[in-house]
PDB file of C-alpha atoms in Angstrom:
ATOM      1  CA  MET A   1     -32.188 -12.793  -8.862  1.00 69.00           C
ATOM      2  CA  SER A   2     -30.450  -9.439  -9.225  1.00 83.00           C
ATOM      3  CA  ARG A   3     -29.438  -8.194 -12.667  1.00 95.00           C
ATOM      4  CA  VAL A   4     -25.850  -7.599 -13.753  1.00 98.00           C
ATOM      5  CA  ILE A   5     -25.610  -4.226 -15.440  1.00 98.00           C
ATOM      6  CA  CYS A   6     -22.737  -2.406 -17.126  1.00 97.00           C
ATOM      7  CA  ASP A   7     -22.879   1.384 -17.323  1.00 95.00           C
ATOM      8  CA  GLN A   8     -20.116   2.812 -19.503  1.00 97.00           C
ATOM      9  CA  THR A   9     -19.408   6.173 -21.084  1.00 97.00           C
ATOM     10  CA  ILE A  10     -17.626   5.805 -24.401  1.00 98.00           C
ATOM     11  CA  SER A  11     -16.474   7.948 -27.291  1.00 98.00           C
ATOM     12  CA  ALA A  12     -18.237   7.518 -30.619  1.00 98.00           C
ATOM     13  CA  ASP A  13     -15.534   5.017 -31.616  1.00 97.00           C
ATOM     14  CA  GLY A  14     -15.940   2.971 -28.443  1.00 97.00           C
ATOM     15  CA  TYR A  15     -13.158   4.131 -26.102  1.00 98.00           C
ATOM     16  CA  SER A  16     -13.715   4.643 -22.386  1.00 97.00           C
ATOM     17  CA  ALA A  17     -10.268   6.182 -21.854  1.00 96.00           C
ATOM     18  CA  GLY A  18      -7.436   7.390 -24.033  1.00 96.00           C
ATOM     19  CA  PRO A  19      -3.889   6.049 -24.267  1.00 96.00           C
ATOM     20  CA  ASN A  20      -1.091   6.909 -21.809  1.00 94.00           C
ATOM     21  CA  GLN A  21      -3.098   6.600 -18.603  1.00 93.00           C
ATOM     22  CA  SER A  22      -1.171   7.670 -15.494  1.00 91.00           C
ATOM     23  CA  GLU A  23      -1.760   8.824 -11.932  1.00 91.00           C
ATOM     24  CA  LYS A  24      -1.743  12.450 -13.097  1.00 93.00           C
ATOM     25  CA  ARG A  25      -4.014  11.651 -16.075  1.00 94.00           C
ATOM     26  CA  PRO A  26      -6.147   8.625 -15.112  1.00 93.00           C
ATOM     27  CA  PHE A  27      -8.124   8.817 -18.381  1.00 95.00           C
ATOM     28  CA  GLY A  28      -4.940   9.331 -20.409  1.00 95.00           C
ATOM     29  CA  ASP A  29      -5.050  11.366 -23.582  1.00 96.00           C
ATOM     30  CA  ASP A  30      -8.826  11.651 -23.431  1.00 95.00           C
ATOM     31  CA  GLY A  31      -9.419  14.787 -25.475  1.00 93.00           C
ATOM     32  CA  GLY A  32      -9.650  16.826 -22.267  1.00 94.00           C
ATOM     33  CA  ASP A  33      -7.846  17.290 -18.970  1.00 95.00           C
ATOM     34  CA  GLY A  34      -6.975  13.606 -18.480  1.00 95.00           C
ATOM     35  CA  TRP A  35      -9.594  13.268 -15.730  1.00 95.00           C
ATOM     36  CA  GLY A  36     -12.508  12.479 -18.018  1.00 94.00           C
ATOM     37  CA  ASN A  37     -13.950  15.993 -17.987  1.00 95.00           C
ATOM     38  CA  ARG A  38     -14.935  15.739 -21.662  1.00 96.00           C
ATOM     39  CA  LEU A  39     -16.067  12.103 -21.618  1.00 96.00           C
ATOM     40  CA  HIS A  40     -18.163  12.611 -18.495  1.00 96.00           C
ATOM     41  CA  ALA A  41     -19.333  16.183 -19.034  1.00 96.00           C
ATOM     42  CA  TRP A  42     -22.885  14.848 -19.374  1.00 97.00           C
ATOM     43  CA  MET A  43     -22.783  13.761 -15.717  1.00 96.00           C
ATOM     44  CA  PHE A  44     -21.095  16.786 -14.179  1.00 94.00           C
ATOM     45  CA  ASP A  45     -21.988  19.711 -16.444  1.00 95.00           C
ATOM     46  CA  ASP A  46     -25.565  18.651 -17.241  1.00 95.00           C
ATOM     47  CA  PRO A  47     -26.666  16.526 -14.269  1.00 95.00           C
ATOM     48  CA  GLU A  48     -30.317  17.573 -14.302  1.00 96.00           C
ATOM     49  CA  GLU A  49     -30.743  16.857 -18.018  1.00 97.00           C
ATOM     50  CA  ASN A  50     -29.352  13.369 -17.352  1.00 97.00           C
ATOM     51  CA  ARG A  51     -30.852  12.787 -13.903  1.00 97.00           C
ATOM     52  CA  THR A  52     -32.635   9.552 -14.864  1.00 96.00           C
ATOM     53  CA  GLU A  53     -29.436   7.900 -16.108  1.00 97.00           C
ATOM     54  CA  ILE A  54     -27.365   9.124 -13.155  1.00 96.00           C
ATOM     55  CA  ASP A  55     -29.966   7.853 -10.674  1.00 95.00           C
ATOM     56  CA  ARG A  56     -29.950   4.456 -12.383  1.00 95.00           C
ATOM     57  CA  ILE A  57     -26.181   4.218 -12.032  1.00 95.00           C
ATOM     58  CA  ASN A  58     -26.372   5.151  -8.346  1.00 93.00           C
ATOM     59  CA  ALA A  59     -29.146   2.627  -7.667  1.00 94.00           C
ATOM     60  CA  ALA A  60     -26.801  -0.378  -7.796  1.00 96.00           C
ATOM     61  CA  LYS A  61     -26.598  -2.287  -4.518  1.00 97.00           C
ATOM     62  CA  ALA A  62     -23.093  -3.639  -5.221  1.00 98.00           C
ATOM     63  CA  VAL A  63     -20.323  -2.590  -7.598  1.00 98.00           C
ATOM     64  CA  ILE A  64     -17.478  -4.441  -9.326  1.00 98.00           C
ATOM     65  CA  MET A  65     -14.446  -2.702 -10.793  1.00 97.00           C
ATOM     66  CA  GLY A  66     -11.005  -3.577 -12.049  1.00 96.00           C
ATOM     67  CA  ARG A  67      -7.876  -2.568 -10.238  1.00 94.00           C
ATOM     68  CA  ASN A  68      -6.989  -0.065 -12.957  1.00 91.00           C
ATOM     69  CA  MET A  69     -10.243   1.781 -12.303  1.00 95.00           C
ATOM     70  CA  PHE A  70      -9.625   1.706  -8.558  1.00 95.00           C
ATOM     71  CA  GLY A  71      -6.225   3.347  -8.842  1.00 92.00           C
ATOM     72  CA  PRO A  72      -2.708   3.522 -10.280  1.00 89.00           C
ATOM     73  CA  VAL A  73      -0.973   1.251  -7.739  1.00 85.00           C
ATOM     74  CA  ARG A  74       0.438  -1.871  -9.384  1.00 85.00           C
ATOM     75  CA  GLY A  75       1.888  -5.080  -7.936  1.00 89.00           C
ATOM     76  CA  GLU A  76       1.905  -5.434  -4.177  1.00 91.00           C
ATOM     77  CA  TRP A  77      -0.051  -2.846  -2.203  1.00 90.00           C
ATOM     78  CA  ASP A  78       2.893  -0.659  -1.198  1.00 86.00           C
ATOM     79  CA  ARG A  79       0.649   2.246  -0.095  1.00 84.00           C
ATOM     80  CA  GLN A  80      -2.857   2.542   1.310  1.00 84.00           C
ATOM     81  CA  TRP A  81      -4.483   3.855  -1.836  1.00 91.00           C
ATOM     82  CA  LYS A  82      -8.193   4.459  -1.176  1.00 92.00           C
ATOM     83  CA  GLY A  83      -9.441   5.139  -4.706  1.00 93.00           C
ATOM     84  CA  TRP A  84      -9.799   8.283  -6.781  1.00 93.00           C
ATOM     85  CA  TRP A  85     -12.959   9.475  -5.011  1.00 94.00           C
ATOM     86  CA  GLY A  86     -11.780  10.684  -1.591  1.00 93.00           C
ATOM     87  CA  ASP A  87     -12.991   9.597   1.827  1.00 95.00           C
ATOM     88  CA  ASN A  88     -16.677   9.485   0.841  1.00 96.00           C
ATOM     89  CA  PRO A  89     -16.863   7.674  -2.528  1.00 96.00           C
ATOM     90  CA  PRO A  90     -20.067   8.003  -4.587  1.00 93.00           C
ATOM     91  CA  PHE A  91     -20.949   4.290  -4.521  1.00 95.00           C
ATOM     92  CA  HIS A  92     -22.550   4.027  -1.027  1.00 95.00           C
ATOM     93  CA  ALA A  93     -22.496   0.243  -1.453  1.00 96.00           C
ATOM     94  CA  PRO A  94     -19.998  -2.614  -1.277  1.00 98.00           C
ATOM     95  CA  VAL A  95     -17.386  -2.388  -4.049  1.00 98.00           C
ATOM     96  CA  PHE A  96     -15.492  -5.492  -5.185  1.00 98.00           C
ATOM     97  CA  VAL A  97     -12.108  -4.688  -6.723  1.00 98.00           C
ATOM     98  CA  LEU A  98     -10.460  -7.311  -8.936  1.00 98.00           C
ATOM     99  CA  THR A  99      -6.781  -7.749  -8.123  1.00 96.00           C
ATOM    100  CA  HIS A 100      -4.035 -10.382  -8.001  1.00 96.00           C
ATOM    101  CA  TYR A 101      -2.743  -9.127  -4.633  1.00 95.00           C
ATOM    102  CA  PRO A 102      -4.567  -9.685  -1.316  1.00 95.00           C
ATOM    103  CA  ARG A 103      -5.595  -6.738   0.819  1.00 95.00           C
ATOM    104  CA  ASN A 104      -7.920  -6.354   3.779  1.00 96.00           C
ATOM    105  CA  PRO A 105     -11.303  -4.677   3.205  1.00 96.00           C
ATOM    106  CA  GLN A 106     -11.189  -0.871   3.282  1.00 96.00           C
ATOM    107  CA  PRO A 107     -14.236   0.798   4.914  1.00 97.00           C
ATOM    108  CA  MET A 108     -14.963   4.339   3.731  1.00 97.00           C
ATOM    109  CA  ASP A 109     -17.435   7.045   4.693  1.00 96.00           C
ATOM    110  CA  GLY A 110     -20.976   6.975   3.336  1.00 94.00           C
ATOM    111  CA  GLY A 111     -21.509   3.214   3.314  1.00 94.00           C
ATOM    112  CA  THR A 112     -18.829   2.192   0.817  1.00 97.00           C
ATOM    113  CA  THR A 113     -16.456  -0.657   1.669  1.00 97.00           C
ATOM    114  CA  TYR A 114     -13.847  -1.826  -0.826  1.00 97.00           C
ATOM    115  CA  HIS A 115     -13.360  -5.604  -0.920  1.00 98.00           C
ATOM    116  CA  PHE A 116     -10.343  -6.938  -2.824  1.00 97.00           C
ATOM    117  CA  VAL A 117     -11.022 -10.126  -4.783  1.00 98.00           C
ATOM    118  CA  THR A 118      -8.086 -12.273  -5.905  1.00 97.00           C
ATOM    119  CA  ASP A 119      -9.846 -15.349  -7.306  1.00 96.00           C
ATOM    120  CA  GLY A 120     -11.424 -14.037 -10.491  1.00 97.00           C
ATOM    121  CA  ILE A 121     -14.456 -12.409 -12.025  1.00 98.00           C
ATOM    122  CA  GLU A 122     -16.949 -15.152 -11.157  1.00 98.00           C
ATOM    123  CA  SER A 123     -15.985 -15.035  -7.479  1.00 98.00           C
ATOM    124  CA  ALA A 124     -16.324 -11.247  -7.478  1.00 98.00           C
ATOM    125  CA  LEU A 125     -19.771 -11.558  -9.041  1.00 98.00           C
ATOM    126  CA  ALA A 126     -20.894 -14.195  -6.537  1.00 97.00           C
ATOM    127  CA  GLN A 127     -19.788 -11.964  -3.659  1.00 97.00           C
ATOM    128  CA  ALA A 128     -21.429  -8.916  -5.202  1.00 97.00           C
ATOM    129  CA  ARG A 129     -24.707 -10.798  -5.757  1.00 97.00           C
ATOM    130  CA  GLU A 130     -24.757 -11.883  -2.144  1.00 96.00           C
ATOM    131  CA  ALA A 131     -24.097  -8.327  -0.982  1.00 96.00           C
ATOM    132  CA  ALA A 132     -26.735  -6.861  -3.335  1.00 97.00           C
ATOM    133  CA  GLY A 133     -29.546  -9.205  -2.302  1.00 95.00           C
ATOM    134  CA  ASP A 134     -32.425  -8.455  -4.683  1.00 94.00           C
ATOM    135  CA  GLY A 135     -30.703  -5.306  -5.967  1.00 96.00           C
ATOM    136  CA  ASP A 136     -28.665  -4.875  -9.129  1.00 97.00           C
ATOM    137  CA  VAL A 137     -24.933  -5.439  -9.452  1.00 98.00           C
ATOM    138  CA  SER A 138     -23.089  -2.856 -11.542  1.00 97.00           C
ATOM    139  CA  ILE A 139     -19.883  -3.629 -13.429  1.00 97.00           C
ATOM    140  CA  HIS A 140     -18.445  -0.106 -13.378  1.00 94.00           C
ATOM    141  CA  GLY A 141     -15.325  -0.725 -15.448  1.00 90.00           C
ATOM    142  CA  GLY A 142     -12.963  -0.089 -16.837  1.00 92.00           C
ATOM    143  CA  ALA A 143     -13.362  -1.399 -20.343  1.00 96.00           C
ATOM    144  CA  ILE A 144     -11.074  -4.402 -19.819  1.00 95.00           C
ATOM    145  CA  THR A 145     -13.130  -5.584 -16.845  1.00 97.00           C
ATOM    146  CA  ILE A 146     -16.428  -5.083 -18.666  1.00 98.00           C
ATOM    147  CA  ASN A 147     -15.053  -6.953 -21.673  1.00 98.00           C
ATOM    148  CA  GLU A 148     -14.136  -9.906 -19.446  1.00 98.00           C
ATOM    149  CA  TYR A 149     -17.678 -10.091 -18.074  1.00 98.00           C
ATOM    150  CA  LEU A 150     -19.206  -9.722 -21.536  1.00 98.00           C
ATOM    151  CA  ALA A 151     -16.951 -12.450 -22.950  1.00 97.00           C
ATOM    152  CA  ALA A 152     -17.948 -14.762 -20.091  1.00 97.00           C
ATOM    153  CA  GLY A 153     -21.668 -14.231 -20.766  1.00 97.00           C
ATOM    154  CA  LEU A 154     -22.280 -12.757 -17.316  1.00 98.00           C
ATOM    155  CA  VAL A 155     -23.940  -9.433 -18.245  1.00 98.00           C
ATOM    156  CA  ASP A 156     -27.716  -8.939 -18.430  1.00 98.00           C
ATOM    157  CA  GLU A 157     -27.917  -5.310 -19.492  1.00 98.00           C
ATOM    158  CA  LEU A 158     -25.507  -2.885 -21.160  1.00 98.00           C
ATOM    159  CA  ARG A 159     -26.094   0.846 -20.759  1.00 98.00           C
ATOM    160  CA  LEU A 160     -23.882   2.944 -23.036  1.00 98.00           C
ATOM    161  CA  HIS A 161     -23.489   6.696 -22.807  1.00 98.00           C
ATOM    162  CA  ILE A 162     -22.026   7.749 -26.155  1.00 98.00           C
ATOM    163  CA  VAL A 163     -20.337  11.146 -26.423  1.00 98.00           C
ATOM    164  CA  PRO A 164     -19.898  12.815 -29.815  1.00 97.00           C
ATOM    165  CA  PHE A 165     -16.169  12.725 -30.400  1.00 97.00           C
ATOM    166  CA  THR A 166     -13.580  10.074 -31.230  1.00 97.00           C
ATOM    167  CA  LEU A 167     -10.340   9.115 -29.485  1.00 97.00           C
ATOM    168  CA  GLY A 168      -8.795   6.676 -31.965  1.00 97.00           C
ATOM    169  CA  ALA A 169      -6.873   4.700 -29.328  1.00 97.00           C
ATOM    170  CA  GLY A 170      -6.953   3.696 -25.677  1.00 96.00           C
ATOM    171  CA  ALA A 171      -9.129   1.331 -23.636  1.00 96.00           C
ATOM    172  CA  ARG A 172     -11.902   0.175 -25.950  1.00 97.00           C
ATOM    173  CA  LEU A 173     -15.186  -1.524 -25.152  1.00 98.00           C
ATOM    174  CA  PHE A 174     -15.799  -4.887 -26.908  1.00 97.00           C
ATOM    175  CA  ASP A 175     -12.112  -5.605 -27.641  1.00 96.00           C
ATOM    176  CA  GLY A 176     -11.654  -9.373 -27.401  1.00 95.00           C
ATOM    177  CA  VAL A 177     -15.374  -9.969 -26.915  1.00 97.00           C
ATOM    178  CA  PRO A 178     -17.058 -12.595 -29.128  1.00 97.00           C
ATOM    179  CA  PRO A 179     -20.066 -11.475 -31.213  1.00 96.00           C
ATOM    180  CA  LEU A 180     -23.042 -10.548 -29.048  1.00 97.00           C
ATOM    181  CA  ASN A 181     -26.783 -10.534 -29.690  1.00 97.00           C
ATOM    182  CA  LEU A 182     -28.216  -7.331 -28.261  1.00 98.00           C
ATOM    183  CA  GLU A 183     -31.817  -6.165 -27.966  1.00 98.00           C
ATOM    184  CA  GLN A 184     -32.249  -2.402 -27.839  1.00 98.00           C
ATOM    185  CA  VAL A 185     -34.442  -1.549 -24.867  1.00 97.00           C
ATOM    186  CA  GLU A 186     -34.400   2.234 -25.051  1.00 97.00           C
ATOM    187  CA  SER A 187     -32.429   5.211 -26.303  1.00 98.00           C
ATOM    188  CA  ARG A 188     -32.457   8.917 -25.575  1.00 98.00           C
ATOM    189  CA  ALA A 189     -30.482  11.762 -27.090  1.00 97.00           C
ATOM    190  CA  ALA A 190     -29.450  14.534 -24.700  1.00 97.00           C
ATOM    191  CA  SER A 191     -27.514  17.669 -25.604  1.00 96.00           C
ATOM    192  CA  SER A 192     -24.041  16.197 -25.005  1.00 95.00           C
ATOM    193  CA  VAL A 193     -24.598  12.421 -25.006  1.00 98.00           C
ATOM    194  CA  THR A 194     -26.789   9.650 -26.391  1.00 98.00           C
ATOM    195  CA  HIS A 195     -27.957   7.041 -23.891  1.00 98.00           C
ATOM    196  CA  VAL A 196     -28.613   3.553 -25.285  1.00 98.00           C
ATOM    197  CA  THR A 197     -29.680   0.532 -23.244  1.00 98.00           C
ATOM    198  CA  TYR A 198     -29.280  -2.991 -24.589  1.00 98.00           C
ATOM    199  CA  ARG A 199     -30.398  -6.309 -23.163  1.00 98.00           C
ATOM    200  CA  VAL A 200     -27.697  -8.932 -23.703  1.00 97.00           C
ATOM    201  CA  LEU A 201     -29.372 -11.993 -25.217  1.00 96.00           C
ATOM    202  CA  THR A 202     -28.140 -15.524 -24.646  1.00 74.00           C
TER     203      THR A 202
END
């Protein structure tokens, strides 16, 4: 069976985004430009130094994300928002977006199709597993969505990318999650980030 993996970049105090998120600043007051340039500098400014971790993220055969990660539209779908990533998103796999409001699947260039799931996290995971076959399913985020999967005991592996600054507020990993038993699988310090992989024990 495929593994369920969470890859998440966080500040040293556990935040994946700052407060006051908006369409103009999707990562809120994130210590940078509001678009995650400081949180995710390790991916975009130093891609070769972090090639192994980036390739692992991109190897997922299906992706799950919350509606807040998909975009700023709330309530009914009153516009055809297609995500933050343009016409050719980086996923190149089926993406299952958690939402309370139905919407038809949205095919994109490069092999990505967004599927909108209205009946909960377990249904999204079942659909993602079927789409992934023997490949891994990645819970991409945001923090609230990852926390729901962690709290439900549905995550096999947690890959954290910890950047050396604090935010003090915002969307925080592990909020509302019961105590977890984690086994450290590996860690690696790069120039702008520390990568730590944990196996989530039952």
